[in-house]
Amino acid sequence: MAEPNLFSSELQVVNVGLDLFAETLAAQGLEPMRVAWQPPAEGMGLELWQTLAEARIEAANERAVQRMLAARPILVDVRPASEVLPGMSRQTILHAGPPITWERMCGPLRGAIIGALLYEELAHTEQEALALIERGEIAFSPCHHHQAVGPMAGVISASMPVYVLEDQVHGTNAFSTLNEGLGKVLRYGANDQEVLDRLRWMRDVLGPALSRAIRAAGGLDVKQHTAQALQMGDECHNRNRAASSILIRTLAPFLVETSQSPQETASVLRFMGENQHFYLNISMACCKASADAAAAEPFSSLVTTMARNGSDFGIRVSGLGERWYTGPAQQVRGLYFTGFNEADANPDIGDSTISETVGIGAFVMAAAPAIAQFVGGAPADAARYTLEMYDITLAEDSSMAIPALDFRGAPAGIDLRKVVLLNRPPIINTGIAHRLPGIGQIGAGIVEPPMTCFTQALADLAAVIQQPPSAGEAGR
């Protein structure tokens, strides 16, 4: 076969890494094939290669990711947090993200905690609430330490109603608060009388009504519900329009059948119908149950938690126990509502990154092109984000098919080693909170975790595999 003539054949160029060379060629009318590549994360050498060559990590990852994919969380009830959350007391306030002291908490988180103390009537003024905190009479703890998640500030107090999900495959539970809607809400740090009145209505009317309806319906398969919403243009983090609509359609007959009055049912359906994010918290609890199913697998490099408290971003890894690896929470890059700009924004906050942790949200933005404009991008960006996430994940979740990618399964199960090798942190889409309590959401955009979370965790994983095997491991 004749060899191609380099000088007479059409020139084909592959550009690996930096775009400068590709852009120069494109300016001359030759568009090269672009291959994204960059060096591994700074400071990662021997530890990275040790973990990549370790057979025990490969086997552990396969077990962990298969447990995560097999999880089948069912929404079974709505109950007061104090009845179902492990370790919950009247003096306990849960919050989003990794552990943090009151002194380091951001404005929205402080505002939400003060609001929760007023709502529980542990204090009657902001000054009384601050005095309680300063005397050390209130215990703060991450939602994740209690099998729960909460968006933005993520504050949960004892009498708040929470969704109860059961993973019927692994026999575990996960919990989340009910979504309050947009505008002036507790999760953004608002705590005035309007906010407290709404929370008490949710406790006294919405929660019990949903409890009766969900039990009458025999539960709701949340994973199946999310998969259907992906077919209808949601990504179930920042866009939940289809999922919320399907939920209302599903529960409406049971709300009517178990109603205590027409006025009650009307108020519940009206509240659900006016809130396009009503489904978000249910989806988050489903993701929490799936991620927990993959936890505590020795040697696994699978990331099981990503969460932020407005000051720190933290991750946890299946093979590294309950330890958090943290770095500074980042500023979100995105679009701001009229009248606001970057100077108004609080750093990234909330447990809603549990969505991306298991492979929905920004990881399936290709399924939700409409969200791209909301977070400051184009449909092509949405597809690119999803395609890039396949490079740092362990599996494809065939139950979460993406129509725009020929029904390819969602990228699922973040591999710590691949994040460091490619120096490519997971992509997250999120709302932007005002840095001051009480103002609420001021925009939406894209954010990435600090790489230091992943490099610290990888160094620890490399140290673990260097330790002599235990008696049990040696006997296998």
Coordinates of C-alpha atoms in Angstrom, one line a residue, residues 113-126 128-129 191-192 196 200:
I113 CA -29.0 28.9 62.7
I114 CA -30.4 31.9 64.4
G115 CA -33.7 31.4 62.5
A116 CA -33.8 27.7 63.6
L117 CA -33.4 28.7 67.3
L118 CA -36.2 31.2 66.9
Y119 CA -38.4 28.6 65.1
E120 CA -37.8 26.0 67.9
E121 CA -38.6 28.7 70.5
L122 CA -35.3 28.0 72.2
A123 CA -34.8 31.8 71.9
H124 CA -37.2 34.7 71.3
T125 CA -34.8 37.3 69.9
E126 CA -31.6 37.2 67.9
E128 CA -31.1 35.4 73.1
A129 CA -30.1 33.1 70.3
N191 CA -35.0 34.4 59.6
D192 CA -37.8 37.0 59.8
L196 CA -40.7 31.4 60.6
R200 CA -44.3 26.3 61.1

